PDB file of C-alpha atoms in Angstrom:
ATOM      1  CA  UNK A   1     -21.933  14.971  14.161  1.00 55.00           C
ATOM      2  CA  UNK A   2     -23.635  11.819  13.224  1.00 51.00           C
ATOM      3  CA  UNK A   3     -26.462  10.331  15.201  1.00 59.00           C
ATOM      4  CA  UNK A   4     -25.932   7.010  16.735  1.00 59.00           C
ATOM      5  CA  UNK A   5     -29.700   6.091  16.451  1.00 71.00           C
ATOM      6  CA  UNK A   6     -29.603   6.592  12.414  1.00 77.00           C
ATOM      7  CA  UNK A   7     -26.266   5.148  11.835  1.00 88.00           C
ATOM      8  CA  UNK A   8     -22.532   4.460  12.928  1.00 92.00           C
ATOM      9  CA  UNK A   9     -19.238   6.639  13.215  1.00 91.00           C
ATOM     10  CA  UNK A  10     -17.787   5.320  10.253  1.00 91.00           C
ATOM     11  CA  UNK A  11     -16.241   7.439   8.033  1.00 92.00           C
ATOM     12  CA  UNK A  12     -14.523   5.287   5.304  1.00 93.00           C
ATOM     13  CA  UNK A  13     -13.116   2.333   3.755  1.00 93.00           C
ATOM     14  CA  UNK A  14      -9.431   2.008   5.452  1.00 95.00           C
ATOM     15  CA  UNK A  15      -8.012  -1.364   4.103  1.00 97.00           C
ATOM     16  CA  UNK A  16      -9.280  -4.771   2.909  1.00 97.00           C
ATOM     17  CA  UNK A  17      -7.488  -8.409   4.172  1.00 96.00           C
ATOM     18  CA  UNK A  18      -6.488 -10.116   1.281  1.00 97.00           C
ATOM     19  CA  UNK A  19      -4.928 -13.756   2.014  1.00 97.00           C
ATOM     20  CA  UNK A  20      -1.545 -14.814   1.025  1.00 98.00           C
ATOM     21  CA  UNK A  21       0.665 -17.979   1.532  1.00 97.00           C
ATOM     22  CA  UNK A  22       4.008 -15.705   0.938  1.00 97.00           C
ATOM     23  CA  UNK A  23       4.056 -12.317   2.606  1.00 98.00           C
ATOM     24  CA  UNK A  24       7.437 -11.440   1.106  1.00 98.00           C
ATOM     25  CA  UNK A  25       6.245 -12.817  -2.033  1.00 98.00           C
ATOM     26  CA  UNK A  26       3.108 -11.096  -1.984  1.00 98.00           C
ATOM     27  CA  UNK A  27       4.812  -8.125  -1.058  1.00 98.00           C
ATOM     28  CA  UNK A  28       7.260  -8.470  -4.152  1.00 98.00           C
ATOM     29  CA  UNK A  29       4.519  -8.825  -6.376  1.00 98.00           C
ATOM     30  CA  UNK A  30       2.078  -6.069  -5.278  1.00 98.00           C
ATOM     31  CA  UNK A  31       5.182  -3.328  -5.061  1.00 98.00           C
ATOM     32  CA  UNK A  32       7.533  -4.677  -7.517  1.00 97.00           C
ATOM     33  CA  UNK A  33       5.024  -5.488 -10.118  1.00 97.00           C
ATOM     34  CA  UNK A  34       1.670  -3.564 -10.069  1.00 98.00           C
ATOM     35  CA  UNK A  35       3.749  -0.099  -8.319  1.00 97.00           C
ATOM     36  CA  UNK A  36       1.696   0.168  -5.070  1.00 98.00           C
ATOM     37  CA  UNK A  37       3.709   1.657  -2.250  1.00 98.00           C
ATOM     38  CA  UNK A  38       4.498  -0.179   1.144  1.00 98.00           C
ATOM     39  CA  UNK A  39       2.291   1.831   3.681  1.00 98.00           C
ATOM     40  CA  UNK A  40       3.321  -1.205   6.819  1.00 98.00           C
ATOM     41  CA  UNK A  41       5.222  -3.636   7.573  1.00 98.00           C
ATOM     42  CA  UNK A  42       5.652  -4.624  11.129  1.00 97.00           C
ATOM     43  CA  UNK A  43       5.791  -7.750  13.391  1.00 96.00           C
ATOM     44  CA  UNK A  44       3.041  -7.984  16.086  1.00 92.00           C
ATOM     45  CA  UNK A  45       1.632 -10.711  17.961  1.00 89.00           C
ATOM     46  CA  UNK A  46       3.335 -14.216  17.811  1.00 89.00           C
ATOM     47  CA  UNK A  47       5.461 -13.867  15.086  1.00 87.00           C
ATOM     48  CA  UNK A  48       3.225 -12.565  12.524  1.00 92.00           C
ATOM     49  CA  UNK A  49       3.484  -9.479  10.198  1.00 96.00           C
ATOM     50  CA  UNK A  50       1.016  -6.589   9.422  1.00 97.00           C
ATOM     51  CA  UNK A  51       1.583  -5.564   5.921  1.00 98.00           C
ATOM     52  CA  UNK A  52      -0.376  -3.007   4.155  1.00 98.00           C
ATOM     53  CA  UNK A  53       0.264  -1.709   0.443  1.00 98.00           C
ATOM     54  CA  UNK A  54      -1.702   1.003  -1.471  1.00 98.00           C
ATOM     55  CA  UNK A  55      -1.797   2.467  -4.577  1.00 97.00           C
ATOM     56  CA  UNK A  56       0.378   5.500  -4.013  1.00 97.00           C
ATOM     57  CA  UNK A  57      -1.514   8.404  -3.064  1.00 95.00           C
ATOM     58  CA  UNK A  58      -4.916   5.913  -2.629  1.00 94.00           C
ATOM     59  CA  UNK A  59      -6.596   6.543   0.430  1.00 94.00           C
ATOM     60  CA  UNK A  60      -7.706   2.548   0.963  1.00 96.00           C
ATOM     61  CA  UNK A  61      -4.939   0.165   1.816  1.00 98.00           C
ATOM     62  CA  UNK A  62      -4.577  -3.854   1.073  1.00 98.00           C
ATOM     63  CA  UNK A  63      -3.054  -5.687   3.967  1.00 98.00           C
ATOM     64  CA  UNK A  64      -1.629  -9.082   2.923  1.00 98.00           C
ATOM     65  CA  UNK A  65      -2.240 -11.443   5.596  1.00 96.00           C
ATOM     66  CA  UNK A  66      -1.867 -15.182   6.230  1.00 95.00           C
ATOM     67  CA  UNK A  67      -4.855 -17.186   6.088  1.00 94.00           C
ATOM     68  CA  UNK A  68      -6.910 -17.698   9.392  1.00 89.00           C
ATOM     69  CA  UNK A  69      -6.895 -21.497   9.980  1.00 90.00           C
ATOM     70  CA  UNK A  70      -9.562 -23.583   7.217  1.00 90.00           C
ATOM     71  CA  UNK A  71      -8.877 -20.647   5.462  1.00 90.00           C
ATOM     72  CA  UNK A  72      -6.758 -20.155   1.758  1.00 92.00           C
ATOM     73  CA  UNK A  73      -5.704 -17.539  -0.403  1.00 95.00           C
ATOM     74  CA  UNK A  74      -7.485 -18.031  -4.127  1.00 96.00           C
ATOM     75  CA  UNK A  75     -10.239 -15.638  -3.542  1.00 95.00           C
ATOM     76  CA  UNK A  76     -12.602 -13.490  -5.312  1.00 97.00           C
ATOM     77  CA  UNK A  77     -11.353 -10.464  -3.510  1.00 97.00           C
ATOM     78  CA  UNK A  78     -14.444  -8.303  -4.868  1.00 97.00           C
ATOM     79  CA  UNK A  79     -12.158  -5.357  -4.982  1.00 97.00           C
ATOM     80  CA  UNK A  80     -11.738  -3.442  -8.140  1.00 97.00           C
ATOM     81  CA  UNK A  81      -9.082  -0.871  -8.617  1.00 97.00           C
ATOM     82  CA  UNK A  82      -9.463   2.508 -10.869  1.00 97.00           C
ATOM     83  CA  UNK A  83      -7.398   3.341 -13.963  1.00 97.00           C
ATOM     84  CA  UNK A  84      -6.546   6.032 -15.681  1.00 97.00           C
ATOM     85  CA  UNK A  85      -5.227   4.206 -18.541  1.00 98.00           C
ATOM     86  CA  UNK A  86      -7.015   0.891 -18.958  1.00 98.00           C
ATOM     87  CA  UNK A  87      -5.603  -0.315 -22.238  1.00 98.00           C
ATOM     88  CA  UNK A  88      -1.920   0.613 -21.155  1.00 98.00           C
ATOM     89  CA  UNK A  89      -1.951  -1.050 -17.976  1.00 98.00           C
ATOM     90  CA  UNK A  90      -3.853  -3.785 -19.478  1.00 98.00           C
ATOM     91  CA  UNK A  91      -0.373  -4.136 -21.847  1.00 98.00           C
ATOM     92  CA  UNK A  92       1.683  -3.653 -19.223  1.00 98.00           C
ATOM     93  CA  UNK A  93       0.278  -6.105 -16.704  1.00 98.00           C
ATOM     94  CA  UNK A  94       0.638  -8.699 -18.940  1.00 98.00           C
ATOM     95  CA  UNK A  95       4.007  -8.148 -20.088  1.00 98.00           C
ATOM     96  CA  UNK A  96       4.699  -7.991 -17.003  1.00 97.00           C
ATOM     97  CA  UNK A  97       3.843 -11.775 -16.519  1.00 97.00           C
ATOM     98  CA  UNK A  98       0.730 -11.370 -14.395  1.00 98.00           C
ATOM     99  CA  UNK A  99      -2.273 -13.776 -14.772  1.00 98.00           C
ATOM    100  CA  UNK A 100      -4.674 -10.910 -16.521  1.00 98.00           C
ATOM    101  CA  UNK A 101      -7.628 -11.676 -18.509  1.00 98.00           C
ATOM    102  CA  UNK A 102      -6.821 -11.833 -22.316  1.00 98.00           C
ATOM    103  CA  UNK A 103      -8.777  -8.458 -23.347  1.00 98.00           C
ATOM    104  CA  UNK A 104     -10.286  -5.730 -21.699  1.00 98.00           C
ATOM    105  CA  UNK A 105     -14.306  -5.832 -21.611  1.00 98.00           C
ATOM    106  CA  UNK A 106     -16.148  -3.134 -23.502  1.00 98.00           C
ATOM    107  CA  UNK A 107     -19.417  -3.529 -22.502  1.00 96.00           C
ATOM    108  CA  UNK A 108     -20.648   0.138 -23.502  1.00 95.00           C
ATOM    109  CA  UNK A 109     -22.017   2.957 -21.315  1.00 95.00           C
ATOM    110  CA  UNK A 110     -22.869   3.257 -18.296  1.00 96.00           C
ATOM    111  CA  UNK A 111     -20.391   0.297 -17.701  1.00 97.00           C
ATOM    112  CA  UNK A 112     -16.690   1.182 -17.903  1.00 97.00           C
ATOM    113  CA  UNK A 113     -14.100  -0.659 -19.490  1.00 98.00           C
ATOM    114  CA  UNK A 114     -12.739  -3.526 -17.093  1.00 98.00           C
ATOM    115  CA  UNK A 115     -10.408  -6.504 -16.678  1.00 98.00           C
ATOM    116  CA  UNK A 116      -9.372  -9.057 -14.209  1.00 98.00           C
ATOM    117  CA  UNK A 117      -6.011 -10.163 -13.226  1.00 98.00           C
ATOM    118  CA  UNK A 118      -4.720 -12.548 -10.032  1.00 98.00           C
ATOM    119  CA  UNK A 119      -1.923 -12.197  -7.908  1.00 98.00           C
ATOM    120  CA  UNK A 120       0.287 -14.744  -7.669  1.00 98.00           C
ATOM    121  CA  UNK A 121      -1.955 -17.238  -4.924  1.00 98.00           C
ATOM    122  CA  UNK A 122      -4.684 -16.762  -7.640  1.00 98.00           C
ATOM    123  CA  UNK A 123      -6.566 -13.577  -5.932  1.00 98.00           C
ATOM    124  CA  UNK A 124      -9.177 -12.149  -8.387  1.00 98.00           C
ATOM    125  CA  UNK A 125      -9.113  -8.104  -8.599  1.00 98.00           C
ATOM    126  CA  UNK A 126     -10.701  -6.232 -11.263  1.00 98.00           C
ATOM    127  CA  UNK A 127      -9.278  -2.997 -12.560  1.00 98.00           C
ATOM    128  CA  UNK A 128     -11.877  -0.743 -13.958  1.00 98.00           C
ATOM    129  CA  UNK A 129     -11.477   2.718 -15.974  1.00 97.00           C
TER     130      UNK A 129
END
């Protein structure tokens, strides 16, 4: 049991908002391209959806949302994603047509091997191995 005067009842990272100007495209692209699975998709509120895709078997979820007003999608999401395989899906990302950085950054140890890539509104994700 945790105590409230040292700390909170949070237990873990569910799911990060990531802003989108095409749900269905985002959806597409995030399924169709990169292989998560579709954990939600469900209208709520005034004719808006609550979409949430994972990597399959991940335990954190990314729900694609439309931006609040003053708001845009383009953002430097800060998230960075876990590979097995860095080099492969490196190669495969980008023959898959998706904006990823030209080569994979080898910075030596303790620093893994990483590279960027943006969804199609221009999100920034990092995938690290």
């Amino acid at each position: 049991m945790t105590d409230s005067t040292k700390g909170t009842r949070i237990t873990e990272l569910g799911r990060v908002a990531v802003p989108v100007s095409d749900q269905d495209r985002a959806l597409d692209f995030y399924v169709g391209t990169l292989g998560f699975e579709k954990r939600a998709d469900v209208p709520f509120g005034d004719g808006h959806r609550w979409i949430e895709v994972a990597p399959v078997g991940g335990a954190a979820a990314i729900s694609l949302v439309l931006p609040m007003e003053g708001q845009s999608p383009g953002v430097e999401t800060g998230i960075i994603l876990t590979s097995e395989d860095i080099d492969a899906d490196h190669a495969a990302l980008r023959d898959r047509g998706v904006d990823a950085d030209e080569e994979v950054q080898r910075w030596g140890d303790p620093v893994p091997p990483m590279f960027g890539f943006r969804d199609p509104d221009g999100n920034k994700f990092m995938i690290v191995q």
